[in-house]
Amino acid sequence: MKKIFAIAVAMMAFVAFAGAAWAQATEPGPSAVLGGRIWTDLGYQNLSKEQTANQKDDVTTSFLQLSGHSYLRGTWTNADKNTGGHVEINTAAKENDTEVVGLRYAYGWWKVGNCQLIAGQTDGWLGSLAYMPMTTFGVTQSGKTGLLNWGFVYSSRSPQMRLEWRSGNVGFSLAAVQPAAEQRINIEKVDTYSNMPRFDIAAEFKAGGIMTTPAFGWSRVNYQGLANGLDDEYNSWIVMLPLKYTVGPFTAKMQLHTGANTEAEYSGELQSNMRNAPKIMPVGLGAKVYDTEEIGGVVALEYAIGALTVTGGYGQVRIENDSWTAANGYKNDSYDRSAWFVALPFAVTKNFTVSPEFQYYMYGDNPLNNTELGNEWLLGLQCKFLF
C-alpha cells in the first residue's frame, strides 16, 4: 500500500509540475522545463559458485527490468535567471510488485556575479559524474554502475550547502555535506554521531579539450558510550585526481584516488551488493580503531562513429589494513578487486538509444583465508528513451 501511495504521489506531483509549465509556456518571465528518461535492461547475470548462495555451482539468470537510472524531473528558473530549483524522482522495477520510487535530486540555487550558492540534495564536484565511465547496464539487477567501488568514486547525492565560484576556465567549490558515515556504523548501546558536516573541496580547470577537477573530502564520526580508554572517533578522507580529454570523436576519462574508510562516505549506498567482498571501513581492535586505506582508479575510452559510440574501461581497487592479520586471524592485510566493460551505444534517434554491453567483475582473493571470491558478469541490451 505504501508503495502504491508513493507512486501515486510522484505521478500527481509530476502532473502538477507539468500544469505549471504549460501555464507558463505562453508567458514571459519565469520558466519551467520538464523531462525524464526511461531505461530498460534485458540481459543475463552470471555468478561464479563462490558468489552464489549454494557455494557449489555457478548460477546464470535472465532479467528484464526498469533501470534505477530512470527518472522524471523538473527545473524552474525565475524571471531574472538568478534563482531556481531542480527536482528528480527516480523509478525502478524488477519482478512484479517490486516497484521503487525515490528522490534523486531536490535543490535550489542562487547566482550573483561569478558565485553560486546551492542548497538541497545533490551531488558535488568531488567524484563528478563528468568523469564516470559510460557503463550503466544492469544496475537494478546487480547494484553496479559506472565502475563505482571498482575504481571510480562518486560523492553520492546528499543534503548539502555548496558555494561555487567560476571565472572563465577556472572554478572552485566548497561544500558542507551531511555525513553518511554516522548512518553506516552501528554499535549496540553506543551513540554514533558527527559534530560537524563533511567537507568537500574541489577546483576545476579547463584548457582546450582537457578538463580536471582535483578534490579533497573529509568527515569525522564520534562515539558516545564506549568504555573508557577506547578510541571514540574516526576519520574518513579522500583525495582524487580526475582527467578528461576530448579531441574530435575521441574521449579519454581517468580518475585516480586514495583515502581511508571511503566506503563510509562515498559510493557507500551500493555496498550491500558487494556480498562477501571486504569493505573499506574502519576496524576496531582492542582499544584502537584502525583505518582501512584504499588506492584505486579507472580509465575509460570513448570513440564516436556517427550515431555509434564504442566505449570500454577498466577499474581496480587495492585495500589495506594493518590490523587484519592481527584481528580474526587474517592471512593477508591487503585485498585487490578489478572490473572491465565494453559497450556500444547507438543513437537510433535523438531521443532513443540502444546499448549492448558486457561487464566483468573479478572479486579477487579473500584476505581472511586466501580463497577465491569468484567473479560475476553481465551481458545484455539497454533501451534508453530520453524526453
PDB file of C-alpha atoms in Angstrom, residues 237-345:
ATOM      1  CA  TRP A 237      39.024  11.155   3.859  1.00  0.00           C
ATOM      2  CA  ILE A 238      39.746  11.004   0.154  1.00  0.00           C
ATOM      3  CA  VAL A 239      41.983  12.751  -2.374  1.00  0.00           C
ATOM      4  CA  MET A 240      41.259  12.363  -6.070  1.00  0.00           C
ATOM      5  CA  LEU A 241      42.605  13.497  -9.410  1.00  0.00           C
ATOM      6  CA  PRO A 242      40.295  13.028 -12.420  1.00  0.00           C
ATOM      7  CA  LEU A 243      41.117  13.910 -16.019  1.00  0.00           C
ATOM      8  CA  LYS A 244      39.027  14.136 -19.172  1.00  0.00           C
ATOM      9  CA  TYR A 245      40.477  14.728 -22.635  1.00  0.00           C
ATOM     10  CA  THR A 246      38.383  15.184 -25.773  1.00  0.00           C
ATOM     11  CA  VAL A 247      39.650  15.680 -29.314  1.00  0.00           C
ATOM     12  CA  GLY A 248      37.289  15.237 -32.246  1.00  0.00           C
ATOM     13  CA  PRO A 249      35.344  11.972 -31.837  1.00  0.00           C
ATOM     14  CA  PHE A 250      37.721  10.617 -29.168  1.00  0.00           C
ATOM     15  CA  THR A 251      37.320  10.998 -25.370  1.00  0.00           C
ATOM     16  CA  ALA A 252      39.523   9.592 -22.624  1.00  0.00           C
ATOM     17  CA  LYS A 253      38.493   9.603 -18.956  1.00  0.00           C
ATOM     18  CA  MET A 254      40.540   8.813 -15.872  1.00  0.00           C
ATOM     19  CA  GLN A 255      40.100   9.057 -12.114  1.00  0.00           C
ATOM     20  CA  LEU A 256      42.781   8.233  -9.541  1.00  0.00           C
ATOM     21  CA  HIS A 257      42.149   8.351  -5.805  1.00  0.00           C
ATOM     22  CA  THR A 258      43.453   7.402  -2.395  1.00  0.00           C
ATOM     23  CA  GLY A 259      41.847   7.637   1.026  1.00  0.00           C
ATOM     24  CA  ALA A 260      40.772   5.930   4.224  1.00  0.00           C
ATOM     25  CA  ASN A 261      37.403   4.456   5.250  1.00  0.00           C
ATOM     26  CA  THR A 262      35.983   5.766   1.992  1.00  0.00           C
ATOM     27  CA  GLU A 263      33.002   3.409   1.857  1.00  0.00           C
ATOM     28  CA  ALA A 264      31.683   5.042   4.993  1.00  0.00           C
ATOM     29  CA  GLU A 265      31.084   8.210   2.973  1.00  0.00           C
ATOM     30  CA  TYR A 266      31.458   7.854  -0.781  1.00  0.00           C
ATOM     31  CA  SER A 267      29.513   5.494  -3.075  1.00  0.00           C
ATOM     32  CA  GLY A 268      28.596   3.554   0.056  1.00  0.00           C
ATOM     33  CA  GLU A 269      24.934   3.100  -0.822  1.00  0.00           C
ATOM     34  CA  LEU A 270      25.957   0.285  -3.174  1.00  0.00           C
ATOM     35  CA  GLN A 271      27.915  -1.765  -0.649  1.00  0.00           C
ATOM     36  CA  SER A 272      25.064  -4.160   0.095  1.00  0.00           C
ATOM     37  CA  ASN A 273      25.634  -5.513  -3.423  1.00  0.00           C
ATOM     38  CA  MET A 274      29.301  -6.358  -2.835  1.00  0.00           C
ATOM     39  CA  ARG A 275      28.258  -9.521  -0.971  1.00  0.00           C
ATOM     40  CA  ASN A 276      31.265 -11.075   0.817  1.00  0.00           C
ATOM     41  CA  ALA A 277      33.967  -8.733  -0.536  1.00  0.00           C
ATOM     42  CA  PRO A 278      35.975  -6.820   2.109  1.00  0.00           C
ATOM     43  CA  LYS A 279      34.781  -3.281   2.727  1.00  0.00           C
ATOM     44  CA  ILE A 280      36.771  -0.075   3.033  1.00  0.00           C
ATOM     45  CA  MET A 281      35.571   0.583   6.578  1.00  0.00           C
ATOM     46  CA  PRO A 282      37.398   1.109   9.909  1.00  0.00           C
ATOM     47  CA  VAL A 283      38.261  -1.909  12.068  1.00  0.00           C
ATOM     48  CA  GLY A 284      38.155  -1.909  15.880  1.00  0.00           C
ATOM     49  CA  LEU A 285      40.862  -3.913  17.590  1.00  0.00           C
ATOM     50  CA  GLY A 286      41.385  -3.667  21.334  1.00  0.00           C
ATOM     51  CA  ALA A 287      41.195  -0.027  22.351  1.00  0.00           C
ATOM     52  CA  LYS A 288      42.036   1.356  18.910  1.00  0.00           C
ATOM     53  CA  VAL A 289      40.253   1.939  15.625  1.00  0.00           C
ATOM     54  CA  TYR A 290      42.382   1.104  12.578  1.00  0.00           C
ATOM     55  CA  ASP A 291      41.788   2.821   9.251  1.00  0.00           C
ATOM     56  CA  THR A 292      41.216   0.776   6.118  1.00  0.00           C
ATOM     57  CA  GLU A 293      43.135   2.524   3.358  1.00  0.00           C
ATOM     58  CA  GLU A 294      42.427   2.447  -0.355  1.00  0.00           C
ATOM     59  CA  ILE A 295      44.088   3.324  -3.625  1.00  0.00           C
ATOM     60  CA  GLY A 296      42.311   2.891  -6.921  1.00  0.00           C
ATOM     61  CA  GLY A 297      41.382   4.269 -10.270  1.00  0.00           C
ATOM     62  CA  VAL A 298      39.612   3.861 -13.590  1.00  0.00           C
ATOM     63  CA  VAL A 299      40.390   4.582 -17.214  1.00  0.00           C
ATOM     64  CA  ALA A 300      37.788   4.629 -19.978  1.00  0.00           C
ATOM     65  CA  LEU A 301      37.942   5.369 -23.697  1.00  0.00           C
ATOM     66  CA  GLU A 302      35.113   6.514 -25.985  1.00  0.00           C
ATOM     67  CA  TYR A 303      35.105   6.867 -29.778  1.00  0.00           C
ATOM     68  CA  ALA A 304      32.119   8.192 -31.754  1.00  0.00           C
ATOM     69  CA  ILE A 305      31.486   6.911 -35.272  1.00  0.00           C
ATOM     70  CA  GLY A 306      28.395   8.714 -36.457  1.00  0.00           C
ATOM     71  CA  ALA A 307      25.480   7.537 -34.307  1.00  0.00           C
ATOM     72  CA  LEU A 308      27.588   4.742 -32.771  1.00  0.00           C
ATOM     73  CA  THR A 309      29.892   5.146 -29.774  1.00  0.00           C
ATOM     74  CA  VAL A 310      32.454   2.458 -28.970  1.00  0.00           C
ATOM     75  CA  THR A 311      33.479   2.561 -25.320  1.00  0.00           C
ATOM     76  CA  GLY A 312      35.295   0.408 -22.811  1.00  0.00           C
ATOM     77  CA  GLY A 313      37.017   0.785 -19.488  1.00  0.00           C
ATOM     78  CA  TYR A 314      38.921  -0.821 -16.640  1.00  0.00           C
ATOM     79  CA  GLY A 315      38.945  -0.183 -12.887  1.00  0.00           C
ATOM     80  CA  GLN A 316      40.924  -1.542  -9.960  1.00  0.00           C
ATOM     81  CA  VAL A 317      40.978  -1.068  -6.194  1.00  0.00           C
ATOM     82  CA  ARG A 318      43.584  -2.079  -3.608  1.00  0.00           C
ATOM     83  CA  ILE A 319      42.537  -2.112   0.064  1.00  0.00           C
ATOM     84  CA  GLU A 320      44.886  -2.401   3.039  1.00  0.00           C
ATOM     85  CA  ASN A 321      44.525  -2.576   6.828  1.00  0.00           C
ATOM     86  CA  ASP A 322      47.479  -3.409   9.069  1.00  0.00           C
ATOM     87  CA  SER A 323      45.131  -4.804  11.721  1.00  0.00           C
ATOM     88  CA  TRP A 324      43.611  -7.520   9.500  1.00  0.00           C
ATOM     89  CA  THR A 325      46.353 -10.021  10.264  1.00  0.00           C
ATOM     90  CA  ALA A 326      46.118  -9.262  13.976  1.00  0.00           C
ATOM     91  CA  ALA A 327      42.312  -9.411  14.134  1.00  0.00           C
ATOM     92  CA  ASN A 328      40.364 -12.563  13.272  1.00  0.00           C
ATOM     93  CA  GLY A 329      43.478 -14.356  12.040  1.00  0.00           C
ATOM     94  CA  TYR A 330      43.575 -12.862   8.542  1.00  0.00           C
ATOM     95  CA  LYS A 331      46.319 -14.306   6.342  1.00  0.00           C
ATOM     96  CA  ASN A 332      46.803 -11.078   4.362  1.00  0.00           C
ATOM     97  CA  ASP A 333      46.485  -7.391   5.185  1.00  0.00           C
ATOM     98  CA  SER A 334      45.636  -6.319   1.624  1.00  0.00           C
ATOM     99  CA  TYR A 335      42.948  -7.091  -0.967  1.00  0.00           C
ATOM    100  CA  ASP A 336      42.511  -6.327  -4.702  1.00  0.00           C
ATOM    101  CA  ARG A 337      39.475  -6.370  -6.960  1.00  0.00           C
ATOM    102  CA  SER A 338      39.040  -5.229 -10.563  1.00  0.00           C
ATOM    103  CA  ALA A 339      36.470  -4.932 -13.347  1.00  0.00           C
ATOM    104  CA  TRP A 340      36.148  -4.063 -17.025  1.00  0.00           C
ATOM    105  CA  PHE A 341      33.372  -3.399 -19.531  1.00  0.00           C
ATOM    106  CA  VAL A 342      32.629  -2.873 -23.228  1.00  0.00           C
ATOM    107  CA  ALA A 343      29.540  -1.058 -24.539  1.00  0.00           C
ATOM    108  CA  LEU A 344      28.239   0.036 -27.965  1.00  0.00           C
ATOM    109  CA  PRO A 345      25.599   2.777 -27.530  1.00  0.00           C
TER     110      PRO A 345
END
